[in-house]
Amino acid sequence: IRDRHGADVPFLGRTLQLCVLERGLVRLNGQDLHPDQVLPVTVPPGASVTQVRDAAQVWLKKQAKSLFEQRLQHFAPQLGVHWRKLSLSSASTRWGSARTDGHIRLNWRLIHLPMGQIDYVVVHELAHLREMNHSPRFWDTVAEVMPDYAQRRKALRQAPVDLKED
């Protein structure tokens, strides 16, 4: 995440502008900014670069948790599965994981990607609640609700998101 005011931050496949506000400031340089175009972080006056980055991550993780829960609730009934718990991950090598007890972990950095790629990861992990492998039956399960999963999977593999970034 860029840590300066005005920096571009990927969000749901589009770009938001990092809007660093000192507490009590409601307008930015005399401009009204549209809420759908900014990632707002409020920091104390004189905040450090680390404080700005941390505040932006808190905002992104909050958005991620809410969105991922909505998508899990949307797709689980279609697959006939029940998830029990969602945790956000900061894993450096994977987008998600699923356990047989219904615990789903999704990498919060998915929030940078378009919805089609997020939905692919959600469906992929939910499908593991039926098939805990990558057998043909697993892929058939994914295809039940996402016939175009192969294209989404390819797009995810080409995604310009560094899983190791802070």
PDB file of C-alpha atoms in Angstrom:
ATOM      1  CA  ILE A   1       0.000   0.000   0.000  1.00  0.00           C
ATOM      2  CA  ARG A   2       1.312   3.375  -0.888  1.00  0.00           C
ATOM      3  CA  ASP A   3       1.511   5.508   2.198  1.00  0.00           C
ATOM      4  CA  ARG A   4       1.186   9.053   0.965  1.00  0.00           C
ATOM      5  CA  HIS A   5      -1.777  11.289   0.344  1.00  0.00           C
ATOM      6  CA  GLY A   6      -3.131  10.928  -3.173  1.00  0.00           C
ATOM      7  CA  ALA A   7      -1.540   7.527  -3.753  1.00  0.00           C
ATOM      8  CA  ASP A   8      -3.469   5.086  -5.913  1.00  0.00           C
ATOM      9  CA  VAL A   9      -4.698   1.984  -4.065  1.00  0.00           C
ATOM     10  CA  PRO A  10      -6.223  -0.958  -5.945  1.00  0.00           C
ATOM     11  CA  PHE A  11      -9.701  -1.841  -4.642  1.00  0.00           C
ATOM     12  CA  LEU A  12     -12.158  -4.286  -6.207  1.00  0.00           C
ATOM     13  CA  GLY A  13     -10.338  -4.045  -9.513  1.00  0.00           C
ATOM     14  CA  ARG A  14     -10.434  -0.279  -9.729  1.00  0.00           C
ATOM     15  CA  THR A  15      -8.344   2.463  -8.158  1.00  0.00           C
ATOM     16  CA  LEU A  16      -9.085   4.517  -5.066  1.00  0.00           C
ATOM     17  CA  GLN A  17      -7.124   7.559  -4.027  1.00  0.00           C
ATOM     18  CA  LEU A  18      -5.609   7.470  -0.551  1.00  0.00           C
ATOM     19  CA  CYS A  19      -7.079  10.416   1.314  1.00  0.00           C
ATOM     20  CA  VAL A  20      -5.081  11.131   4.452  1.00  0.00           C
ATOM     21  CA  LEU A  21      -7.050  13.406   6.728  1.00  0.00           C
ATOM     22  CA  GLU A  22      -5.942  14.885   9.980  1.00  0.00           C
ATOM     23  CA  ARG A  23      -8.625  14.586  12.614  1.00  0.00           C
ATOM     24  CA  GLY A  24     -11.197  17.337  12.334  1.00  0.00           C
ATOM     25  CA  LEU A  25     -10.591  18.042   8.635  1.00  0.00           C
ATOM     26  CA  VAL A  26     -13.656  17.438   6.468  1.00  0.00           C
ATOM     27  CA  ARG A  27     -12.534  18.778   3.091  1.00  0.00           C
ATOM     28  CA  LEU A  28      -9.296  18.172   1.325  1.00  0.00           C
ATOM     29  CA  ASN A  29      -7.524  21.172  -0.163  1.00  0.00           C
ATOM     30  CA  GLY A  30     -10.900  22.784  -0.742  1.00  0.00           C
ATOM     31  CA  GLN A  31     -12.146  19.802  -2.755  1.00  0.00           C
ATOM     32  CA  ASP A  32     -15.174  17.671  -2.106  1.00  0.00           C
ATOM     33  CA  LEU A  33     -14.208  14.105  -2.890  1.00  0.00           C
ATOM     34  CA  HIS A  34     -16.739  11.456  -3.935  1.00  0.00           C
ATOM     35  CA  PRO A  35     -16.811   8.639  -1.343  1.00  0.00           C
ATOM     36  CA  ASP A  36     -16.545   5.949  -4.038  1.00  0.00           C
ATOM     37  CA  GLN A  37     -13.220   7.357  -5.193  1.00  0.00           C
ATOM     38  CA  VAL A  38     -11.298   7.567  -1.943  1.00  0.00           C
ATOM     39  CA  LEU A  39      -9.871   5.329   0.720  1.00  0.00           C
ATOM     40  CA  PRO A  40     -10.291   7.547   3.757  1.00  0.00           C
ATOM     41  CA  VAL A  41      -7.888   7.296   6.658  1.00  0.00           C
ATOM     42  CA  THR A  42      -7.963   9.605   9.631  1.00  0.00           C
ATOM     43  CA  VAL A  43      -4.720   9.981  11.507  1.00  0.00           C
ATOM     44  CA  PRO A  44      -3.396  12.294  14.198  1.00  0.00           C
ATOM     45  CA  PRO A  45      -1.616  15.467  13.035  1.00  0.00           C
ATOM     46  CA  GLY A  46       1.953  14.660  12.012  1.00  0.00           C
ATOM     47  CA  ALA A  47       1.253  10.939  11.633  1.00  0.00           C
ATOM     48  CA  SER A  48       4.127   8.804  10.406  1.00  0.00           C
ATOM     49  CA  VAL A  49       4.177   6.908   7.118  1.00  0.00           C
ATOM     50  CA  THR A  50       3.708   3.693   9.114  1.00  0.00           C
ATOM     51  CA  GLN A  51       0.637   5.089  10.872  1.00  0.00           C
ATOM     52  CA  VAL A  52      -0.904   6.046   7.530  1.00  0.00           C
ATOM     53  CA  ARG A  53      -0.168   2.610   6.023  1.00  0.00           C
ATOM     54  CA  ASP A  54      -1.561   0.855   9.103  1.00  0.00           C
ATOM     55  CA  ALA A  55      -4.733   2.977   9.042  1.00  0.00           C
ATOM     56  CA  ALA A  56      -5.248   2.200   5.341  1.00  0.00           C
ATOM     57  CA  GLN A  57      -4.815  -1.535   6.022  1.00  0.00           C
ATOM     58  CA  VAL A  58      -7.362  -1.403   8.851  1.00  0.00           C
ATOM     59  CA  TRP A  59      -9.885   0.177   6.462  1.00  0.00           C
ATOM     60  CA  LEU A  60      -9.154  -2.340   3.683  1.00  0.00           C
ATOM     61  CA  LYS A  61      -9.404  -5.317   6.063  1.00  0.00           C
ATOM     62  CA  LYS A  62     -12.737  -4.076   7.402  1.00  0.00           C
ATOM     63  CA  GLN A  63     -14.078  -3.801   3.847  1.00  0.00           C
ATOM     64  CA  ALA A  64     -12.655  -7.240   3.009  1.00  0.00           C
ATOM     65  CA  LYS A  65     -14.246  -8.990   5.995  1.00  0.00           C
ATOM     66  CA  SER A  66     -17.669  -7.508   5.278  1.00  0.00           C
ATOM     67  CA  LEU A  67     -17.544  -8.266   1.550  1.00  0.00           C
ATOM     68  CA  PHE A  68     -16.175 -11.802   1.999  1.00  0.00           C
ATOM     69  CA  GLU A  69     -18.924 -12.651   4.497  1.00  0.00           C
ATOM     70  CA  GLN A  70     -21.539 -11.431   2.000  1.00  0.00           C
ATOM     71  CA  ARG A  71     -20.047 -13.528  -0.791  1.00  0.00           C
ATOM     72  CA  LEU A  72     -19.794 -16.637   1.411  1.00  0.00           C
ATOM     73  CA  GLN A  73     -23.458 -16.209   2.368  1.00  0.00           C
ATOM     74  CA  HIS A  74     -24.354 -15.819  -1.313  1.00  0.00           C
ATOM     75  CA  PHE A  75     -22.530 -18.895  -2.627  1.00  0.00           C
ATOM     76  CA  ALA A  76     -22.732 -21.411   0.250  1.00  0.00           C
ATOM     77  CA  PRO A  77     -26.428 -22.236  -0.298  1.00  0.00           C
ATOM     78  CA  GLN A  78     -25.816 -22.689  -4.029  1.00  0.00           C
ATOM     79  CA  LEU A  79     -23.179 -25.313  -3.215  1.00  0.00           C
ATOM     80  CA  GLY A  80     -25.199 -26.853  -0.385  1.00  0.00           C
ATOM     81  CA  VAL A  81     -22.456 -26.248   2.182  1.00  0.00           C
ATOM     82  CA  HIS A  82     -22.245 -24.466   5.526  1.00  0.00           C
ATOM     83  CA  TRP A  83     -19.260 -22.369   6.531  1.00  0.00           C
ATOM     84  CA  ARG A  84     -18.841 -21.690  10.232  1.00  0.00           C
ATOM     85  CA  LYS A  85     -16.128 -19.055  10.577  1.00  0.00           C
ATOM     86  CA  LEU A  86     -14.279 -16.562   8.398  1.00  0.00           C
ATOM     87  CA  SER A  87     -10.773 -15.400   9.208  1.00  0.00           C
ATOM     88  CA  LEU A  88      -8.661 -12.963   7.262  1.00  0.00           C
ATOM     89  CA  SER A  89      -5.222 -14.146   6.278  1.00  0.00           C
ATOM     90  CA  SER A  90      -2.022 -12.371   5.377  1.00  0.00           C
ATOM     91  CA  ALA A  91      -0.493 -15.501   3.862  1.00  0.00           C
ATOM     92  CA  SER A  92       2.329 -14.869   1.434  1.00  0.00           C
ATOM     93  CA  THR A  93       1.619 -17.849  -0.826  1.00  0.00           C
ATOM     94  CA  ARG A  94      -2.134 -18.471  -0.986  1.00  0.00           C
ATOM     95  CA  TRP A  95      -5.422 -16.680  -1.501  1.00  0.00           C
ATOM     96  CA  GLY A  96      -7.473 -18.901   0.779  1.00  0.00           C
ATOM     97  CA  SER A  97      -7.965 -22.153   2.614  1.00  0.00           C
ATOM     98  CA  ALA A  98     -10.814 -24.231   3.978  1.00  0.00           C
ATOM     99  CA  ARG A  99     -10.982 -26.741   6.817  1.00  0.00           C
ATOM    100  CA  THR A 100     -13.415 -29.611   7.213  1.00  0.00           C
ATOM    101  CA  ASP A 101     -14.914 -27.880  10.282  1.00  0.00           C
ATOM    102  CA  GLY A 102     -16.197 -25.052   8.040  1.00  0.00           C
ATOM    103  CA  HIS A 103     -13.468 -22.536   8.892  1.00  0.00           C
ATOM    104  CA  ILE A 104     -12.636 -20.462   5.803  1.00  0.00           C
ATOM    105  CA  ARG A 105      -9.553 -18.257   5.613  1.00  0.00           C
ATOM    106  CA  LEU A 106      -9.321 -15.650   2.864  1.00  0.00           C
ATOM    107  CA  ASN A 107      -6.388 -13.383   2.165  1.00  0.00           C
ATOM    108  CA  TRP A 108      -7.422  -9.800   2.869  1.00  0.00           C
ATOM    109  CA  ARG A 109      -5.419  -8.633  -0.179  1.00  0.00           C
ATOM    110  CA  LEU A 110      -8.131 -10.140  -2.387  1.00  0.00           C
ATOM    111  CA  ILE A 111      -9.917  -6.828  -1.769  1.00  0.00           C
ATOM    112  CA  HIS A 112      -7.562  -5.294  -4.338  1.00  0.00           C
ATOM    113  CA  LEU A 113      -8.962  -7.522  -7.097  1.00  0.00           C
ATOM    114  CA  PRO A 114     -12.118  -7.395  -9.218  1.00  0.00           C
ATOM    115  CA  MET A 115     -15.252  -9.098  -7.873  1.00  0.00           C
ATOM    116  CA  GLY A 116     -15.033 -11.916 -10.412  1.00  0.00           C
ATOM    117  CA  GLN A 117     -11.694 -13.017  -8.997  1.00  0.00           C
ATOM    118  CA  ILE A 118     -12.846 -12.625  -5.385  1.00  0.00           C
ATOM    119  CA  ASP A 119     -15.925 -14.717  -6.137  1.00  0.00           C
ATOM    120  CA  TYR A 120     -13.744 -17.400  -7.731  1.00  0.00           C
ATOM    121  CA  VAL A 121     -11.658 -17.741  -4.551  1.00  0.00           C
ATOM    122  CA  VAL A 122     -14.798 -17.784  -2.369  1.00  0.00           C
ATOM    123  CA  VAL A 123     -16.408 -20.512  -4.499  1.00  0.00           C
ATOM    124  CA  HIS A 124     -13.121 -22.451  -4.643  1.00  0.00           C
ATOM    125  CA  GLU A 125     -12.837 -22.526  -0.843  1.00  0.00           C
ATOM    126  CA  LEU A 126     -16.517 -23.332  -0.317  1.00  0.00           C
ATOM    127  CA  ALA A 127     -16.205 -26.205  -2.811  1.00  0.00           C
ATOM    128  CA  HIS A 128     -13.526 -27.666  -0.533  1.00  0.00           C
ATOM    129  CA  LEU A 129     -16.219 -28.141   2.095  1.00  0.00           C
ATOM    130  CA  ARG A 130     -17.584 -30.854  -0.255  1.00  0.00           C
ATOM    131  CA  GLU A 131     -14.308 -32.070  -1.752  1.00  0.00           C
ATOM    132  CA  MET A 132     -11.101 -31.548   0.242  1.00  0.00           C
ATOM    133  CA  ASN A 133      -8.887 -32.025  -2.817  1.00  0.00           C
ATOM    134  CA  HIS A 134      -8.492 -30.831  -6.393  1.00  0.00           C
ATOM    135  CA  SER A 135      -9.956 -33.911  -8.065  1.00  0.00           C
ATOM    136  CA  PRO A 136     -12.236 -33.767 -11.121  1.00  0.00           C
ATOM    137  CA  ARG A 137     -15.187 -33.959  -8.664  1.00  0.00           C
ATOM    138  CA  PHE A 138     -13.885 -30.820  -6.931  1.00  0.00           C
ATOM    139  CA  TRP A 139     -13.709 -28.891 -10.222  1.00  0.00           C
ATOM    140  CA  ASP A 140     -17.175 -30.161 -11.173  1.00  0.00           C
ATOM    141  CA  THR A 141     -18.413 -28.740  -7.852  1.00  0.00           C
ATOM    142  CA  VAL A 142     -16.866 -25.347  -8.616  1.00  0.00           C
ATOM    143  CA  ALA A 143     -18.372 -25.424 -12.119  1.00  0.00           C
ATOM    144  CA  GLU A 144     -21.867 -26.001 -10.699  1.00  0.00           C
ATOM    145  CA  VAL A 145     -22.071 -22.355  -9.659  1.00  0.00           C
ATOM    146  CA  MET A 146     -19.251 -20.877 -11.726  1.00  0.00           C
ATOM    147  CA  PRO A 147     -19.059 -22.399 -15.213  1.00  0.00           C
ATOM    148  CA  ASP A 148     -16.397 -19.841 -16.237  1.00  0.00           C
ATOM    149  CA  TYR A 149     -14.105 -20.654 -13.297  1.00  0.00           C
ATOM    150  CA  ALA A 150     -11.146 -21.470 -15.567  1.00  0.00           C
ATOM    151  CA  GLN A 151     -11.069 -17.944 -17.001  1.00  0.00           C
ATOM    152  CA  ARG A 152     -11.383 -16.447 -13.511  1.00  0.00           C
ATOM    153  CA  ARG A 153      -8.631 -18.719 -12.219  1.00  0.00           C
ATOM    154  CA  LYS A 154      -6.351 -17.644 -15.059  1.00  0.00           C
ATOM    155  CA  ALA A 155      -7.075 -13.960 -14.362  1.00  0.00           C
ATOM    156  CA  LEU A 156      -6.295 -14.502 -10.670  1.00  0.00           C
ATOM    157  CA  ARG A 157      -2.955 -16.092 -11.499  1.00  0.00           C
ATOM    158  CA  GLN A 158      -2.129 -13.038 -13.613  1.00  0.00           C
ATOM    159  CA  ALA A 159      -3.288 -10.575 -10.954  1.00  0.00           C
ATOM    160  CA  PRO A 160      -0.750  -7.831 -10.243  1.00  0.00           C
ATOM    161  CA  VAL A 161      -1.084  -8.186  -6.468  1.00  0.00           C
ATOM    162  CA  ASP A 162       1.983  -9.073  -4.455  1.00  0.00           C
ATOM    163  CA  LEU A 163       0.906 -11.385  -1.646  1.00  0.00           C
ATOM    164  CA  LYS A 164       4.004 -10.373   0.307  1.00  0.00           C
ATOM    165  CA  GLU A 165       3.419  -6.626   0.194  1.00  0.00           C
ATOM    166  CA  ASP A 166       2.538  -4.714   3.340  1.00  0.00           C
TER     167      ASP A 166
END
